[in-house]
Amino acid sequence: MIRDDILALLRVPPETKVRLKDYDSGWAQTEEMKELGKDVIKDRAQEILAENLADLAAVQELLYADNRYAVLMVFQAMDAAGKDGAIKHVMSGVNPQGCQVFSFKKPSDEELDHNFLWRYMKALPERGRIGIFNRSYYEDVLVVKVHPELVERQRLTEDDQGKKFWKRRYEDINAFERHLVRNGTVVLKFFLHVSKEEQRRRFLERLERPEKHWKFSTADLHERGFWKEYVKAYEDALSATSTKWAPWYIVPADHKWITRAVVADVVTSAIRGLDLKYPELNEEQVQAINAAREQLNQE
Ligand code: ATP
Ligand code: MG
């Protein structure tokens, strides 16, 4: 397990102004980690990931049997920060029946005909399941804030598109998440924090390796041109929506091994922290099981 004091450094406290440059996207979050050195931290991260993957499979089964809670994992990041890889690795040991992944792209005409939370609500995990949002309703205060012309496509009656508009969206998101939490959904939010230099390196790698070409889109390069605007939009969103009930984690993403260890640890501990139990059978059900055993034994 990752030590609480280190996880606390990554968790955004409610009502604080986030400055991303105060968060290290590399592997050395503390002086102590720096002294230990990269190789030691990497080995430790890999051990933590392995331990958690084994535990996650077990706690997920209990989550499913208990059938009262759902877990929603929200992933947001700049392009090439490693969302897909983190999802793939962290969920690798989990029973696919208990888990669902939704990736959100540009909204369709039908989706634009509804309120901005509609398409996400439809994709929420049911009790007993882990739901993963690869991008989420946060896009509506990120890409949409960076490109305000996208707001027009949403055909809102609200004519105030100034500061208040975004403040109201954050409020709506906070209220939505509180509703989910009050009704048995655990909400875990991960911002994969990659540096601009590491993104450049990963884009170049995609361009240099033919088998990775499909992952590259010129749109990604275009969005990279808005890096500063995205940083600002992320800082505003993380500051306004990290709440007691649904905190944000700013996960270092320049090294995949650290990203995966952190995500796996947060989700495993969160599920372990629930009061899960296998359903208890009533007297009638116990008798039915005994009768069934007897019948099969006599065949
Ligand atoms: P990958 O590139 O790894 O396949 P991705 O999540 O980047 O995954 P893309 O199809 O490349 O998928 O990009 C999806 C695009 O849809 C992103 O640019 C994102 O900002 C955009 N998008 C998602 N939600 C919204 C939204 N609500 N409004 C406008 N654009 C959105
Ligand atoms: Mg993309």
PDB file of C-alpha atoms in Angstrom, residues 77-276:
ATOM      1  CA  ALA A  77      -5.838  14.137 -18.748  1.00  0.00           C
ATOM      2  CA  MET A  78      -4.070  15.877 -21.566  1.00  0.00           C
ATOM      3  CA  ASP A  79      -3.516  13.674 -24.639  1.00  0.00           C
ATOM      4  CA  ALA A  80      -0.939  10.881 -24.314  1.00  0.00           C
ATOM      5  CA  ALA A  81      -0.910  11.042 -20.520  1.00  0.00           C
ATOM      6  CA  GLY A  82      -1.647   7.320 -20.393  1.00  0.00           C
ATOM      7  CA  LYS A  83      -5.355   7.058 -19.543  1.00  0.00           C
ATOM      8  CA  ASP A  84      -5.881   4.036 -21.773  1.00  0.00           C
ATOM      9  CA  GLY A  85      -2.840   2.194 -20.450  1.00  0.00           C
ATOM     10  CA  ALA A  86      -3.722   2.932 -16.822  1.00  0.00           C
ATOM     11  CA  ILE A  87      -7.261   1.620 -17.321  1.00  0.00           C
ATOM     12  CA  LYS A  88      -6.025  -1.468 -19.137  1.00  0.00           C
ATOM     13  CA  HIS A  89      -3.400  -2.369 -16.528  1.00  0.00           C
ATOM     14  CA  VAL A  90      -5.289  -1.539 -13.370  1.00  0.00           C
ATOM     15  CA  MET A  91      -8.370  -3.468 -14.470  1.00  0.00           C
ATOM     16  CA  SER A  92      -6.392  -6.378 -15.904  1.00  0.00           C
ATOM     17  CA  GLY A  93      -7.172  -8.785 -13.054  1.00  0.00           C
ATOM     18  CA  VAL A  94     -10.775  -7.802 -12.613  1.00  0.00           C
ATOM     19  CA  ASN A  95     -13.739  -9.920 -13.679  1.00  0.00           C
ATOM     20  CA  PRO A  96     -15.025  -8.195 -16.857  1.00  0.00           C
ATOM     21  CA  GLN A  97     -18.614  -8.836 -15.763  1.00  0.00           C
ATOM     22  CA  GLY A  98     -18.174  -6.523 -12.812  1.00  0.00           C
ATOM     23  CA  CYS A  99     -16.646  -3.683 -14.704  1.00  0.00           C
ATOM     24  CA  GLN A 100     -17.587  -1.343 -17.555  1.00  0.00           C
ATOM     25  CA  VAL A 101     -15.613   1.298 -19.438  1.00  0.00           C
ATOM     26  CA  PHE A 102     -17.115   4.238 -21.309  1.00  0.00           C
ATOM     27  CA  SER A 103     -15.052   6.591 -23.468  1.00  0.00           C
ATOM     28  CA  PHE A 104     -16.604   9.950 -24.186  1.00  0.00           C
ATOM     29  CA  LYS A 105     -15.908  11.724 -27.452  1.00  0.00           C
ATOM     30  CA  LYS A 106     -17.432  14.828 -28.966  1.00  0.00           C
ATOM     31  CA  PRO A 107     -21.144  14.817 -28.157  1.00  0.00           C
ATOM     32  CA  SER A 108     -23.606  13.726 -30.855  1.00  0.00           C
ATOM     33  CA  ASP A 109     -26.609  15.777 -31.982  1.00  0.00           C
ATOM     34  CA  GLU A 110     -28.855  13.681 -29.800  1.00  0.00           C
ATOM     35  CA  GLU A 111     -26.616  14.220 -26.798  1.00  0.00           C
ATOM     36  CA  LEU A 112     -26.518  17.960 -27.461  1.00  0.00           C
ATOM     37  CA  ASP A 113     -30.309  17.964 -27.354  1.00  0.00           C
ATOM     38  CA  HIS A 114     -30.138  17.115 -23.643  1.00  0.00           C
ATOM     39  CA  ASN A 115     -28.598  18.698 -20.572  1.00  0.00           C
ATOM     40  CA  PHE A 116     -24.834  18.279 -20.407  1.00  0.00           C
ATOM     41  CA  LEU A 117     -24.921  15.555 -17.731  1.00  0.00           C
ATOM     42  CA  TRP A 118     -27.416  13.350 -19.547  1.00  0.00           C
ATOM     43  CA  ARG A 119     -25.063  11.140 -21.532  1.00  0.00           C
ATOM     44  CA  TYR A 120     -22.914  10.503 -18.465  1.00  0.00           C
ATOM     45  CA  MET A 121     -25.883   9.642 -16.285  1.00  0.00           C
ATOM     46  CA  LYS A 122     -26.902   6.967 -18.747  1.00  0.00           C
ATOM     47  CA  ALA A 123     -23.497   5.366 -18.407  1.00  0.00           C
ATOM     48  CA  LEU A 124     -23.272   5.240 -14.607  1.00  0.00           C
ATOM     49  CA  PRO A 125     -22.315   1.912 -13.050  1.00  0.00           C
ATOM     50  CA  GLU A 126     -25.028  -0.098 -11.374  1.00  0.00           C
ATOM     51  CA  ARG A 127     -24.667  -1.407  -7.818  1.00  0.00           C
ATOM     52  CA  GLY A 128     -21.956  -4.000  -7.479  1.00  0.00           C
ATOM     53  CA  ARG A 129     -19.944  -2.712 -10.438  1.00  0.00           C
ATOM     54  CA  ILE A 130     -16.933  -0.588 -11.164  1.00  0.00           C
ATOM     55  CA  GLY A 131     -17.622   1.966 -13.889  1.00  0.00           C
ATOM     56  CA  ILE A 132     -14.812   3.757 -15.653  1.00  0.00           C
ATOM     57  CA  PHE A 133     -15.194   7.048 -17.464  1.00  0.00           C
ATOM     58  CA  ASN A 134     -12.392   7.605 -19.956  1.00  0.00           C
ATOM     59  CA  ARG A 135     -13.054  11.365 -20.160  1.00  0.00           C
ATOM     60  CA  SER A 136     -16.244  12.539 -18.512  1.00  0.00           C
ATOM     61  CA  TYR A 137     -18.594  15.422 -17.730  1.00  0.00           C
ATOM     62  CA  TYR A 138     -15.424  17.311 -16.826  1.00  0.00           C
ATOM     63  CA  GLU A 139     -14.848  17.780 -20.567  1.00  0.00           C
ATOM     64  CA  ASP A 140     -17.757  20.211 -20.355  1.00  0.00           C
ATOM     65  CA  VAL A 141     -15.649  22.508 -18.163  1.00  0.00           C
ATOM     66  CA  LEU A 142     -12.325  21.706 -19.867  1.00  0.00           C
ATOM     67  CA  VAL A 143     -12.319  21.384 -23.663  1.00  0.00           C
ATOM     68  CA  VAL A 144     -15.532  23.409 -23.777  1.00  0.00           C
ATOM     69  CA  LYS A 145     -13.994  26.154 -21.644  1.00  0.00           C
ATOM     70  CA  VAL A 146     -10.836  26.232 -23.754  1.00  0.00           C
ATOM     71  CA  HIS A 147     -12.966  26.425 -26.931  1.00  0.00           C
ATOM     72  CA  PRO A 148     -15.972  28.545 -25.908  1.00  0.00           C
ATOM     73  CA  GLU A 149     -17.503  28.181 -29.381  1.00  0.00           C
ATOM     74  CA  LEU A 150     -18.462  24.653 -28.239  1.00  0.00           C
ATOM     75  CA  VAL A 151     -20.859  26.197 -25.724  1.00  0.00           C
ATOM     76  CA  GLU A 152     -22.902  27.551 -28.622  1.00  0.00           C
ATOM     77  CA  ARG A 153     -23.489  24.017 -29.901  1.00  0.00           C
ATOM     78  CA  GLN A 154     -25.198  23.268 -26.598  1.00  0.00           C
ATOM     79  CA  ARG A 155     -27.941  25.821 -27.405  1.00  0.00           C
ATOM     80  CA  LEU A 156     -28.443  27.047 -23.868  1.00  0.00           C
ATOM     81  CA  THR A 157     -31.074  29.559 -22.930  1.00  0.00           C
ATOM     82  CA  GLU A 158     -28.758  30.951 -20.264  1.00  0.00           C
ATOM     83  CA  ASP A 159     -27.316  34.073 -21.857  1.00  0.00           C
ATOM     84  CA  ASP A 160     -24.724  34.711 -19.190  1.00  0.00           C
ATOM     85  CA  GLN A 161     -21.670  32.923 -20.544  1.00  0.00           C
ATOM     86  CA  GLY A 162     -19.229  34.759 -18.330  1.00  0.00           C
ATOM     87  CA  LYS A 163     -17.585  33.611 -15.126  1.00  0.00           C
ATOM     88  CA  LYS A 164     -20.915  32.720 -13.529  1.00  0.00           C
ATOM     89  CA  PHE A 165     -21.621  30.231 -16.270  1.00  0.00           C
ATOM     90  CA  TRP A 166     -18.603  28.112 -15.328  1.00  0.00           C
ATOM     91  CA  LYS A 167     -19.204  28.554 -11.620  1.00  0.00           C
ATOM     92  CA  ARG A 168     -22.692  27.155 -12.094  1.00  0.00           C
ATOM     93  CA  ARG A 169     -21.337  24.194 -14.031  1.00  0.00           C
ATOM     94  CA  TYR A 170     -18.918  23.368 -11.206  1.00  0.00           C
ATOM     95  CA  GLU A 171     -21.815  23.651  -8.775  1.00  0.00           C
ATOM     96  CA  ASP A 172     -23.918  21.330 -10.918  1.00  0.00           C
ATOM     97  CA  ILE A 173     -21.084  18.801 -11.054  1.00  0.00           C
ATOM     98  CA  ASN A 174     -20.542  18.946  -7.301  1.00  0.00           C
ATOM     99  CA  ALA A 175     -24.252  18.497  -6.663  1.00  0.00           C
ATOM    100  CA  PHE A 176     -24.420  15.619  -9.155  1.00  0.00           C
ATOM    101  CA  GLU A 177     -21.507  13.834  -7.503  1.00  0.00           C
ATOM    102  CA  ARG A 178     -22.951  14.406  -4.052  1.00  0.00           C
ATOM    103  CA  HIS A 179     -26.176  12.849  -5.227  1.00  0.00           C
ATOM    104  CA  LEU A 180     -24.248   9.818  -6.470  1.00  0.00           C
ATOM    105  CA  VAL A 181     -22.271   9.463  -3.252  1.00  0.00           C
ATOM    106  CA  ARG A 182     -25.399   9.755  -1.109  1.00  0.00           C
ATOM    107  CA  ASN A 183     -26.916   6.953  -3.138  1.00  0.00           C
ATOM    108  CA  GLY A 184     -24.129   4.426  -2.831  1.00  0.00           C
ATOM    109  CA  THR A 185     -21.678   5.343  -5.596  1.00  0.00           C
ATOM    110  CA  VAL A 186     -18.067   5.927  -4.594  1.00  0.00           C
ATOM    111  CA  VAL A 187     -16.616   8.608  -6.876  1.00  0.00           C
ATOM    112  CA  LEU A 188     -12.850   8.531  -7.513  1.00  0.00           C
ATOM    113  CA  LYS A 189     -11.356  11.135  -9.817  1.00  0.00           C
ATOM    114  CA  PHE A 190      -7.919  10.943 -11.378  1.00  0.00           C
ATOM    115  CA  PHE A 191      -6.166  13.704 -13.246  1.00  0.00           C
ATOM    116  CA  LEU A 192      -3.139  12.153 -14.922  1.00  0.00           C
ATOM    117  CA  HIS A 193      -0.559  14.884 -14.714  1.00  0.00           C
ATOM    118  CA  VAL A 194       1.886  14.665 -17.610  1.00  0.00           C
ATOM    119  CA  SER A 195       4.460  17.342 -18.423  1.00  0.00           C
ATOM    120  CA  LYS A 196       4.498  19.141 -21.742  1.00  0.00           C
ATOM    121  CA  GLU A 197       7.956  17.724 -22.468  1.00  0.00           C
ATOM    122  CA  GLU A 198       6.835  14.147 -21.812  1.00  0.00           C
ATOM    123  CA  GLN A 199       3.832  14.654 -24.075  1.00  0.00           C
ATOM    124  CA  ARG A 200       6.191  15.832 -26.828  1.00  0.00           C
ATOM    125  CA  ARG A 201       8.309  12.714 -26.350  1.00  0.00           C
ATOM    126  CA  ARG A 202       5.268  10.422 -26.512  1.00  0.00           C
ATOM    127  CA  PHE A 203       3.865  12.122 -29.621  1.00  0.00           C
ATOM    128  CA  LEU A 204       7.249  11.746 -31.307  1.00  0.00           C
ATOM    129  CA  GLU A 205       7.353   8.091 -30.351  1.00  0.00           C
ATOM    130  CA  ARG A 206       3.929   7.599 -31.932  1.00  0.00           C
ATOM    131  CA  LEU A 207       5.235   9.228 -35.107  1.00  0.00           C
ATOM    132  CA  GLU A 208       8.398   7.189 -35.199  1.00  0.00           C
ATOM    133  CA  ARG A 209       6.801   3.784 -34.692  1.00  0.00           C
ATOM    134  CA  PRO A 210       4.488   2.651 -37.508  1.00  0.00           C
ATOM    135  CA  GLU A 211       2.492   0.387 -35.168  1.00  0.00           C
ATOM    136  CA  LYS A 212       1.685   3.471 -33.091  1.00  0.00           C
ATOM    137  CA  HIS A 213       0.656   5.734 -35.963  1.00  0.00           C
ATOM    138  CA  TRP A 214      -3.022   4.991 -35.455  1.00  0.00           C
ATOM    139  CA  LYS A 215      -2.754   6.559 -32.015  1.00  0.00           C
ATOM    140  CA  PHE A 216      -1.620   9.861 -33.437  1.00  0.00           C
ATOM    141  CA  SER A 217      -4.025  12.479 -34.593  1.00  0.00           C
ATOM    142  CA  THR A 218      -3.155  15.940 -35.887  1.00  0.00           C
ATOM    143  CA  ALA A 219      -5.993  17.179 -33.671  1.00  0.00           C
ATOM    144  CA  ASP A 220      -3.813  16.212 -30.686  1.00  0.00           C
ATOM    145  CA  LEU A 221      -1.058  18.497 -31.932  1.00  0.00           C
ATOM    146  CA  HIS A 222      -3.590  21.260 -32.436  1.00  0.00           C
ATOM    147  CA  GLU A 223      -4.814  20.898 -28.836  1.00  0.00           C
ATOM    148  CA  ARG A 224      -1.208  20.929 -27.609  1.00  0.00           C
ATOM    149  CA  GLY A 225      -1.127  24.491 -28.914  1.00  0.00           C
ATOM    150  CA  PHE A 226      -3.653  25.331 -26.178  1.00  0.00           C
ATOM    151  CA  TRP A 227      -1.538  23.816 -23.390  1.00  0.00           C
ATOM    152  CA  LYS A 228      -1.590  26.960 -21.242  1.00  0.00           C
ATOM    153  CA  GLU A 229      -5.340  27.343 -21.597  1.00  0.00           C
ATOM    154  CA  TYR A 230      -5.844  23.708 -20.633  1.00  0.00           C
ATOM    155  CA  VAL A 231      -3.614  24.099 -17.574  1.00  0.00           C
ATOM    156  CA  LYS A 232      -5.748  27.039 -16.491  1.00  0.00           C
ATOM    157  CA  ALA A 233      -9.003  25.162 -17.156  1.00  0.00           C
ATOM    158  CA  TYR A 234      -7.724  22.131 -15.208  1.00  0.00           C
ATOM    159  CA  GLU A 235      -6.562  24.284 -12.324  1.00  0.00           C
ATOM    160  CA  ASP A 236      -9.967  25.976 -12.138  1.00  0.00           C
ATOM    161  CA  ALA A 237     -11.861  22.689 -12.368  1.00  0.00           C
ATOM    162  CA  LEU A 238      -9.679  20.844  -9.843  1.00  0.00           C
ATOM    163  CA  SER A 239      -9.939  23.761  -7.414  1.00  0.00           C
ATOM    164  CA  ALA A 240     -13.719  24.018  -7.705  1.00  0.00           C
ATOM    165  CA  THR A 241     -14.652  20.333  -7.724  1.00  0.00           C
ATOM    166  CA  SER A 242     -12.382  18.550  -5.283  1.00  0.00           C
ATOM    167  CA  THR A 243     -14.850  17.913  -2.496  1.00  0.00           C
ATOM    168  CA  LYS A 244     -14.992  15.905   0.701  1.00  0.00           C
ATOM    169  CA  TRP A 245     -17.324  13.450  -1.009  1.00  0.00           C
ATOM    170  CA  ALA A 246     -15.494  13.230  -4.331  1.00  0.00           C
ATOM    171  CA  PRO A 247     -11.851  14.328  -4.125  1.00  0.00           C
ATOM    172  CA  TRP A 248      -9.469  14.654  -7.046  1.00  0.00           C
ATOM    173  CA  TYR A 249      -6.141  12.861  -7.193  1.00  0.00           C
ATOM    174  CA  ILE A 250      -3.393  14.523  -9.204  1.00  0.00           C
ATOM    175  CA  VAL A 251      -1.521  11.459 -10.373  1.00  0.00           C
ATOM    176  CA  PRO A 252       2.058  11.837 -11.632  1.00  0.00           C
ATOM    177  CA  ALA A 253       2.045  10.623 -15.239  1.00  0.00           C
ATOM    178  CA  ASP A 254       5.517  11.098 -16.704  1.00  0.00           C
ATOM    179  CA  HIS A 255       6.227   7.465 -15.756  1.00  0.00           C
ATOM    180  CA  LYS A 256       3.602   4.856 -16.372  1.00  0.00           C
ATOM    181  CA  TRP A 257       4.641   2.650 -13.456  1.00  0.00           C
ATOM    182  CA  ILE A 258       3.930   5.373 -10.913  1.00  0.00           C
ATOM    183  CA  THR A 259       0.567   6.283 -12.485  1.00  0.00           C
ATOM    184  CA  ARG A 260      -0.624   2.696 -12.388  1.00  0.00           C
ATOM    185  CA  ALA A 261       0.538   2.054  -8.823  1.00  0.00           C
ATOM    186  CA  VAL A 262      -1.285   5.146  -7.556  1.00  0.00           C
ATOM    187  CA  VAL A 263      -4.544   4.457  -9.391  1.00  0.00           C
ATOM    188  CA  ALA A 264      -4.598   0.797  -8.339  1.00  0.00           C
ATOM    189  CA  ASP A 265      -3.877   1.721  -4.738  1.00  0.00           C
ATOM    190  CA  VAL A 266      -6.580   4.387  -4.527  1.00  0.00           C
ATOM    191  CA  VAL A 267      -9.313   2.196  -5.982  1.00  0.00           C
ATOM    192  CA  THR A 268      -8.373  -0.891  -3.980  1.00  0.00           C
ATOM    193  CA  SER A 269      -8.235   1.032  -0.680  1.00  0.00           C
ATOM    194  CA  ALA A 270     -11.517   2.773  -1.446  1.00  0.00           C
ATOM    195  CA  ILE A 271     -13.349  -0.514  -1.991  1.00  0.00           C
ATOM    196  CA  ARG A 272     -11.640  -2.125   0.981  1.00  0.00           C
ATOM    197  CA  GLY A 273     -12.861   0.793   3.114  1.00  0.00           C
ATOM    198  CA  LEU A 274     -16.544   0.021   2.419  1.00  0.00           C
ATOM    199  CA  ASP A 275     -18.544  -2.105   4.853  1.00  0.00           C
ATOM    200  CA  LEU A 276     -18.936  -4.928   2.354  1.00  0.00           C
TER     201      LEU A 276
END
